[in-house]
JSON list of C-alpha atoms and ligand atoms in Angstrom, two decimals:
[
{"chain": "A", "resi": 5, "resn": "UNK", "atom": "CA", "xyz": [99.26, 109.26, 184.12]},
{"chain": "A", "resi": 6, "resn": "UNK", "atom": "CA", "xyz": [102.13, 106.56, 183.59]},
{"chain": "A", "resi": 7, "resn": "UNK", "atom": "CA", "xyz": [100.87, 104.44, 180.61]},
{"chain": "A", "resi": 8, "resn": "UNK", "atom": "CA", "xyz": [101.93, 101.01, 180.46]},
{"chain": "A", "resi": 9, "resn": "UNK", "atom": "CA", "xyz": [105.01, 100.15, 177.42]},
{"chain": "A", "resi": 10, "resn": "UNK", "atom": "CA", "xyz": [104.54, 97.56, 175.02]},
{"chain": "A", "resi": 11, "resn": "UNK", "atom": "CA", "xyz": [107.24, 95.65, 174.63]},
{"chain": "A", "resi": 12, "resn": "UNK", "atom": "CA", "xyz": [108.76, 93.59, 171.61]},
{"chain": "A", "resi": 13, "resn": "UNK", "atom": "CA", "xyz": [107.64, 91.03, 170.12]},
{"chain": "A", "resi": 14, "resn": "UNK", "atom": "CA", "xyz": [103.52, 92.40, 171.07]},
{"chain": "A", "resi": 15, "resn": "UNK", "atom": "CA", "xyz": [102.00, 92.42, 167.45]},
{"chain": "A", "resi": 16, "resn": "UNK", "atom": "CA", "xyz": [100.21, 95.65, 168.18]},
{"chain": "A", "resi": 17, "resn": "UNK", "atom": "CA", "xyz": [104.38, 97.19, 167.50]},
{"chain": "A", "resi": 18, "resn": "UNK", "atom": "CA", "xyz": [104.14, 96.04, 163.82]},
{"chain": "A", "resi": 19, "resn": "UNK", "atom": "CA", "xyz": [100.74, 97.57, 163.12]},
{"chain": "A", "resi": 20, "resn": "UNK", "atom": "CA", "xyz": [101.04, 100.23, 160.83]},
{"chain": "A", "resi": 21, "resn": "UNK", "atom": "CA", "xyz": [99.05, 103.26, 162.92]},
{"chain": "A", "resi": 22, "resn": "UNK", "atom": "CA", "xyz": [96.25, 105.24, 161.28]},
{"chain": "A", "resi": 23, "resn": "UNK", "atom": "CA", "xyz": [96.11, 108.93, 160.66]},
{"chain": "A", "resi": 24, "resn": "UNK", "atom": "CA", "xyz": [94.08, 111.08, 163.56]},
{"chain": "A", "resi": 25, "resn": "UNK", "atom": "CA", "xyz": [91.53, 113.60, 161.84]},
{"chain": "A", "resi": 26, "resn": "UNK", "atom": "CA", "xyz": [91.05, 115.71, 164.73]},
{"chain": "A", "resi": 27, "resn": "UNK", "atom": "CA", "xyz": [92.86, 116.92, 167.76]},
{"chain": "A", "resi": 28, "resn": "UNK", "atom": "CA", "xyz": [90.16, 116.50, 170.75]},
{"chain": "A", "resi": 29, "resn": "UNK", "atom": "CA", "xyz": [90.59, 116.23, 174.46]},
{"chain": "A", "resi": 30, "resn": "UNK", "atom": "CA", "xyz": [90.99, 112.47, 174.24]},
{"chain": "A", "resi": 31, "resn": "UNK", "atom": "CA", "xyz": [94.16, 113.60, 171.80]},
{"chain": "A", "resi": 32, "resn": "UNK", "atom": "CA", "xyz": [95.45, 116.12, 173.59]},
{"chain": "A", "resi": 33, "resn": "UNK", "atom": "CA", "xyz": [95.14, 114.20, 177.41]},
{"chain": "A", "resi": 34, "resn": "UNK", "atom": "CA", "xyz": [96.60, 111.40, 175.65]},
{"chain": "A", "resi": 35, "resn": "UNK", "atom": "CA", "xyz": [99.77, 113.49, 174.59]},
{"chain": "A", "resi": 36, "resn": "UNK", "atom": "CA", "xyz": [100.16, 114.34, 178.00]},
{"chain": "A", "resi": 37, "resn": "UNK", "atom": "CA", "xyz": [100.47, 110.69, 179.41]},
{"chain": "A", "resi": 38, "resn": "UNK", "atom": "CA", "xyz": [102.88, 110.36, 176.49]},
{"chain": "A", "resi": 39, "resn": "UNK", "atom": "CA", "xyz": [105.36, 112.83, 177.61]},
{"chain": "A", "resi": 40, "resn": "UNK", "atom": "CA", "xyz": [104.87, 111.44, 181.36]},
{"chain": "A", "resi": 41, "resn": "UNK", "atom": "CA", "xyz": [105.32, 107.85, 180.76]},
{"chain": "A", "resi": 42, "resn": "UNK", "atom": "CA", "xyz": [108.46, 108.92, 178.73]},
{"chain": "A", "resi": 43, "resn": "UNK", "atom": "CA", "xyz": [110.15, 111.08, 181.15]},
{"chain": "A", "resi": 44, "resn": "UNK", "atom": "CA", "xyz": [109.57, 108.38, 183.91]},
{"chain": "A", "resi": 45, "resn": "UNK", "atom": "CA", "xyz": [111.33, 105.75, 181.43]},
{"chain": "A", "resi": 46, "resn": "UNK", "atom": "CA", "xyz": [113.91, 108.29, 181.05]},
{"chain": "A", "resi": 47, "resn": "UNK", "atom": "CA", "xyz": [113.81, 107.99, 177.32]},
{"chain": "A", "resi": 48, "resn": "UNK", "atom": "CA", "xyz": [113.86, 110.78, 174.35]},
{"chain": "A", "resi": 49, "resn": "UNK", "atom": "CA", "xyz": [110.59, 109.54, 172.18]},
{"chain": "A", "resi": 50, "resn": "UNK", "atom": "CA", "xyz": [107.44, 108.00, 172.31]},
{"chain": "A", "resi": 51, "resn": "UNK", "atom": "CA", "xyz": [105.15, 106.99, 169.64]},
{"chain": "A", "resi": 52, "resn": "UNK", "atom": "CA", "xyz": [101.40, 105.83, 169.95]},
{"chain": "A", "resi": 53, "resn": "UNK", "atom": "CA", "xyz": [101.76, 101.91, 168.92]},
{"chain": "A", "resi": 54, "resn": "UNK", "atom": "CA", "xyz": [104.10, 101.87, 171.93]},
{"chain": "A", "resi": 55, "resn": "UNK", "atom": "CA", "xyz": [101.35, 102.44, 174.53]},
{"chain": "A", "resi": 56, "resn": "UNK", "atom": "CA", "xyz": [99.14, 100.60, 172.74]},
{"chain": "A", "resi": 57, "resn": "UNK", "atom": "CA", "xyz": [97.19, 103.37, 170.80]},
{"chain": "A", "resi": 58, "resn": "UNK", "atom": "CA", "xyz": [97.34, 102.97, 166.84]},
{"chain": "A", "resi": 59, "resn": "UNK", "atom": "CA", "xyz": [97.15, 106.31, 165.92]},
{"chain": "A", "resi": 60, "resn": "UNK", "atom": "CA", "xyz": [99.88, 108.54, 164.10]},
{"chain": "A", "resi": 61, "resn": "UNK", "atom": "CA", "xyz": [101.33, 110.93, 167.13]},
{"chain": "A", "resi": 62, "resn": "UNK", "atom": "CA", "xyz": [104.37, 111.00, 168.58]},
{"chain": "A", "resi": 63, "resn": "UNK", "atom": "CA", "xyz": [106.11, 112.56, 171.46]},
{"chain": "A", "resi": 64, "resn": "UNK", "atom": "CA", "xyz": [109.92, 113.41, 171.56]},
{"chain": "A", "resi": 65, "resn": "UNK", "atom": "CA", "xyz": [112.37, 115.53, 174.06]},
{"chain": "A", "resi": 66, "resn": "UNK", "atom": "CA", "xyz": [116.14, 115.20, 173.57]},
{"chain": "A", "resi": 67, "resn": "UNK", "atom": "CA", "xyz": [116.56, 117.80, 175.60]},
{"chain": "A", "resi": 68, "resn": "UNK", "atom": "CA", "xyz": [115.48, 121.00, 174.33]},
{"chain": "A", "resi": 69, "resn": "UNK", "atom": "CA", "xyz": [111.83, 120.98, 175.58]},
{"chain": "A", "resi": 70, "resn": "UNK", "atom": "CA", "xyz": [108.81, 118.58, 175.09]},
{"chain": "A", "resi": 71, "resn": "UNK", "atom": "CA", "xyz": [107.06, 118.14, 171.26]},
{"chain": "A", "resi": 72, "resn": "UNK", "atom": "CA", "xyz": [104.40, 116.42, 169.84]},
{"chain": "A", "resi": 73, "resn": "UNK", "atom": "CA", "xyz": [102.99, 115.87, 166.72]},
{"chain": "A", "resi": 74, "resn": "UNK", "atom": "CA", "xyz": [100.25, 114.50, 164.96]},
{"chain": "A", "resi": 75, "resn": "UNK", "atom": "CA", "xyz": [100.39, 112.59, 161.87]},
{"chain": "A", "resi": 76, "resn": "UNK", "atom": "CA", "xyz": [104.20, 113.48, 161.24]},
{"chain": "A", "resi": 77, "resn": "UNK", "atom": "CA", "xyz": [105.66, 113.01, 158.22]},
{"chain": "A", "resi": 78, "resn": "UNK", "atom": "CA", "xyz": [109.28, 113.53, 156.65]},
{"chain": "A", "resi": 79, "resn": "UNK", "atom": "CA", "xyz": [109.37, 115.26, 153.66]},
{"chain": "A", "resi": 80, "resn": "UNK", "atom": "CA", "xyz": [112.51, 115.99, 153.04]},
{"chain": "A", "resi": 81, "resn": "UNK", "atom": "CA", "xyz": [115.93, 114.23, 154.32]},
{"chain": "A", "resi": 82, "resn": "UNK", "atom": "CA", "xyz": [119.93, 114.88, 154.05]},
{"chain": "A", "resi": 83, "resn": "UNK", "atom": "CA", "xyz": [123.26, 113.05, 154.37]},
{"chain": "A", "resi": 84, "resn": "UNK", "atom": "CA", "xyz": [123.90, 109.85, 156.21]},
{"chain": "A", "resi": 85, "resn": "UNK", "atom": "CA", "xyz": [125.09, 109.41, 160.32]},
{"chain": "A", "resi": 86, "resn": "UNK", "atom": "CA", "xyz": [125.39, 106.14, 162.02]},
{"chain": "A", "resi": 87, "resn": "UNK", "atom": "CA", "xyz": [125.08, 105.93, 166.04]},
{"chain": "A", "resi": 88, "resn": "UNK", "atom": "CA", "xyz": [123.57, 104.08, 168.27]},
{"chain": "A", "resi": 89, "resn": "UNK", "atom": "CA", "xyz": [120.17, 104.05, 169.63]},
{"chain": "A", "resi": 90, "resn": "UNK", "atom": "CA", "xyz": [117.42, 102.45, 171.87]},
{"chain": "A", "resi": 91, "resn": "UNK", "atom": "CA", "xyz": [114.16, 101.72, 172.02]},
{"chain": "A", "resi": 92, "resn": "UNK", "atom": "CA", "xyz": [111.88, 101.93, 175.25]},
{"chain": "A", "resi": 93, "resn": "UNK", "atom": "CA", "xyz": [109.87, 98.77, 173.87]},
{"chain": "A", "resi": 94, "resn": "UNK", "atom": "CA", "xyz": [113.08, 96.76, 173.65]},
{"chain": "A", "resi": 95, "resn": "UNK", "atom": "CA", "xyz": [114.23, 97.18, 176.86]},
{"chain": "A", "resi": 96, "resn": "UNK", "atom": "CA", "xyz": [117.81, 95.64, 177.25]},
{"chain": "A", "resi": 97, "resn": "UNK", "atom": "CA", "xyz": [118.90, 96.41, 173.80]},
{"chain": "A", "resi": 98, "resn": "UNK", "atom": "CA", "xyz": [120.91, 99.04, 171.61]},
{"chain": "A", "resi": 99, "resn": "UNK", "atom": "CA", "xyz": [122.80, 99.04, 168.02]},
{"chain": "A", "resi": 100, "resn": "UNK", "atom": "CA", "xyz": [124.19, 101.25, 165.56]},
{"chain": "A", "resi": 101, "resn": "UNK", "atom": "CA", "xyz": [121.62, 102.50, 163.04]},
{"chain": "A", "resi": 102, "resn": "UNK", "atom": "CA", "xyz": [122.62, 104.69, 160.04]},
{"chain": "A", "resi": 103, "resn": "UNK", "atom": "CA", "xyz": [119.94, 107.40, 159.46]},
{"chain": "A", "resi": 104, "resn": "UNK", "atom": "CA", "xyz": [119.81, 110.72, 157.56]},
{"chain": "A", "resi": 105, "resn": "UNK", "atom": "CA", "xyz": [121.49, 113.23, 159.21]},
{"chain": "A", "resi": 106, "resn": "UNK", "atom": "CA", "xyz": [119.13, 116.12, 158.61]},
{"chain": "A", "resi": 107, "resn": "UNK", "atom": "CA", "xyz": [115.13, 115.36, 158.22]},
{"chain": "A", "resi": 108, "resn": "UNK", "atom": "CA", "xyz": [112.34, 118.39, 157.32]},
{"chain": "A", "resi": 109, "resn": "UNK", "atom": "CA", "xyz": [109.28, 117.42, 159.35]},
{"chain": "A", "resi": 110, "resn": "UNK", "atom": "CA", "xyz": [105.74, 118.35, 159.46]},
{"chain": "A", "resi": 111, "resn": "UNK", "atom": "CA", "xyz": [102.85, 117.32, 161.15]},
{"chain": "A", "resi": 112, "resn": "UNK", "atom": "CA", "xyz": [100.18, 119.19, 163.04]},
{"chain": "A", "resi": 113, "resn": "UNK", "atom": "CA", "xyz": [101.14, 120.22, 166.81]},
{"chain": "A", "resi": 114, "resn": "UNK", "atom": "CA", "xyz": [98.10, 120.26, 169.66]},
{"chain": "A", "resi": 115, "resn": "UNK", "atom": "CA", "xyz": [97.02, 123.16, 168.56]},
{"chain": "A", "resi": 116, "resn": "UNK", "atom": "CA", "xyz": [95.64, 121.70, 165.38]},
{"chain": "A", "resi": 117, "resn": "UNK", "atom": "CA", "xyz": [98.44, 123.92, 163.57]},
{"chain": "A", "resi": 118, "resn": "UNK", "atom": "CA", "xyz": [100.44, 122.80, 160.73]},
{"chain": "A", "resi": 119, "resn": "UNK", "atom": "CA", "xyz": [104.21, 122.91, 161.67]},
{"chain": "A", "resi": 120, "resn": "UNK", "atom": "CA", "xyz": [107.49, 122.44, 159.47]},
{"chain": "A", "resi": 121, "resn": "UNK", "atom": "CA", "xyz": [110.71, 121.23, 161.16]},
{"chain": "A", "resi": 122, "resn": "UNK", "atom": "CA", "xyz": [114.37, 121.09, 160.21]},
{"chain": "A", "resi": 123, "resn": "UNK", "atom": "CA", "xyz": [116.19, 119.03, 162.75]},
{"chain": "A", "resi": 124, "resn": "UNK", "atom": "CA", "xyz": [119.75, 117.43, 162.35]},
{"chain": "A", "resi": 125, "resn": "UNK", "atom": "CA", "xyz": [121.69, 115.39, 164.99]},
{"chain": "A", "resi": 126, "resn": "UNK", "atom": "CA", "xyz": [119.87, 113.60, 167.98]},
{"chain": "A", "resi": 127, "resn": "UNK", "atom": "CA", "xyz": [117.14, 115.22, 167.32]},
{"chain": "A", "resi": 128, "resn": "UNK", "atom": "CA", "xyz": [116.64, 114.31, 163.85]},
{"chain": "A", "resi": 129, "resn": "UNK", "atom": "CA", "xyz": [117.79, 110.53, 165.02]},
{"chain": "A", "resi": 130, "resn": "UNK", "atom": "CA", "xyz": [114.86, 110.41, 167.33]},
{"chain": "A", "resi": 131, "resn": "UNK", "atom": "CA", "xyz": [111.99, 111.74, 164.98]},
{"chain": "A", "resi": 132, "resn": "UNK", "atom": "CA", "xyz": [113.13, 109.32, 162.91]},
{"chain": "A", "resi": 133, "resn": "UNK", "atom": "CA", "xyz": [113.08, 106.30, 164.92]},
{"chain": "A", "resi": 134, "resn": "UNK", "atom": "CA", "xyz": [109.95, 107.67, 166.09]},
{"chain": "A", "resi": 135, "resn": "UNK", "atom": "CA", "xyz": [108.01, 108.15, 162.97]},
{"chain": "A", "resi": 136, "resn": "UNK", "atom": "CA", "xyz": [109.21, 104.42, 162.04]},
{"chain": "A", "resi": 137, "resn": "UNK", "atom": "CA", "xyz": [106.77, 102.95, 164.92]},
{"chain": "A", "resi": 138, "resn": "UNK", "atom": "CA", "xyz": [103.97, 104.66, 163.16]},
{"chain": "A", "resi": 139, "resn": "UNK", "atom": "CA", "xyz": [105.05, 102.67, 159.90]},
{"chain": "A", "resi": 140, "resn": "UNK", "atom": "CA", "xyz": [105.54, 99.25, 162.69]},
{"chain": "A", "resi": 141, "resn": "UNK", "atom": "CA", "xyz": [109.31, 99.25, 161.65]},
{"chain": "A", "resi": 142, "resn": "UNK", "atom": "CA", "xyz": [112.07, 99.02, 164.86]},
{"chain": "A", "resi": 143, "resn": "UNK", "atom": "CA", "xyz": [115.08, 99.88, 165.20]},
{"chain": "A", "resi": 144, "resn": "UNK", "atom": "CA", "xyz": [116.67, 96.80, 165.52]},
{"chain": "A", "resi": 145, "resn": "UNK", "atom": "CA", "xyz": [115.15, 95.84, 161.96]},
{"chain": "A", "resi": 146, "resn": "UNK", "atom": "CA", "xyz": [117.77, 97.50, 160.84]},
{"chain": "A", "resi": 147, "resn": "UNK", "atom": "CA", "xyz": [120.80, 95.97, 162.79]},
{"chain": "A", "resi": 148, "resn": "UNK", "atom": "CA", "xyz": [122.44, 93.64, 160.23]},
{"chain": "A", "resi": 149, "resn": "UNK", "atom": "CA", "xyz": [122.51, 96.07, 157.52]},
{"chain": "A", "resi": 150, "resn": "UNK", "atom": "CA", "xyz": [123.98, 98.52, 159.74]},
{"chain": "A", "resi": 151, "resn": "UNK", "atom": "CA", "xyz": [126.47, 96.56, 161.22]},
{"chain": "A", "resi": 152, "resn": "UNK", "atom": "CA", "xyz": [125.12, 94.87, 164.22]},
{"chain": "A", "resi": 153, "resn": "UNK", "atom": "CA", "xyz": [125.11, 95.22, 167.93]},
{"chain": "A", "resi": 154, "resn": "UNK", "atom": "CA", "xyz": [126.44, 97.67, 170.18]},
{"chain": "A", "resi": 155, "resn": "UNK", "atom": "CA", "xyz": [127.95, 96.93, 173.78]},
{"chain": "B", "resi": 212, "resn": "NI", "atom": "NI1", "xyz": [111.42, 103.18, 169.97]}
]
């Protein structure tokens, strides 16, 4: 099921989402919807704030396959890249955000597993961006210190 986007400036994007303590049906069905209302939108992440759920999961597929993961967290991060990005909640918009290059990432998958993840490149730009919605922070928040607007 195609979920409906919020889009900026809805409140419910600045919330700072809450951890989930257990993966049920309602969880896992929700992930789901995630990945579908994403690949319709043609976009590369998802996070829960952004379809109006306030709960720490995110979905992400920059091309290698879908992923999700529950209450994600970076724990360890490397080096510096700048490039542009996008947000499916700011439709319309894109800018050059500097990010760590490489991020270590864990979380729990759907499984109720615990998972560790080394990712560099897109794929580390989009977990990023991604775990930032669970902490209500956008991309374009940080725009002026990065050195503004793309074309
Ligand atoms: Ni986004």
């Amino acid at each position: 099921m195609i979920l409906p986007i919020v889009t900026e400036p809805n409140p419910l994007l600045r919330q700072k989402a809450q951890p989930l303590k257990k993966i049920s049906k309602r969880i896992r069905k929700l992930a789901q919807n995630m990945l579908e209302t994403m690949y319709a939108a043609d976009g590369v992440g998802l996070a829960g704030p952004q379809v109006g759920v306030g709960e720490r999961i995110i979905v992400v597929d920059v091309g290698n396959g879908p992923l999700t993961l529950i209450n994600p967290e970076i724990i360890s991060n490397m080096g510096q890249e700048r490039d542009v990005e996008g947000c499916l909640s700011i439709p319309g918009r894109n800018g050059y955000v500097t990010r760590a290059a490489k991020v270590k990432v864990t979380g729990v998958n759907l499984d109720g597993r615990r998972i560790e993840l080394e990712s560099e490149g897109f794929l580390a730009r989009a977990l990023q961006h991604e775990i930032d919605h669970l902490e209500g922070i956008l991309f374009i928040d940080y725009l002026d210190r990065a050195g503004g607007e793309a074309d």
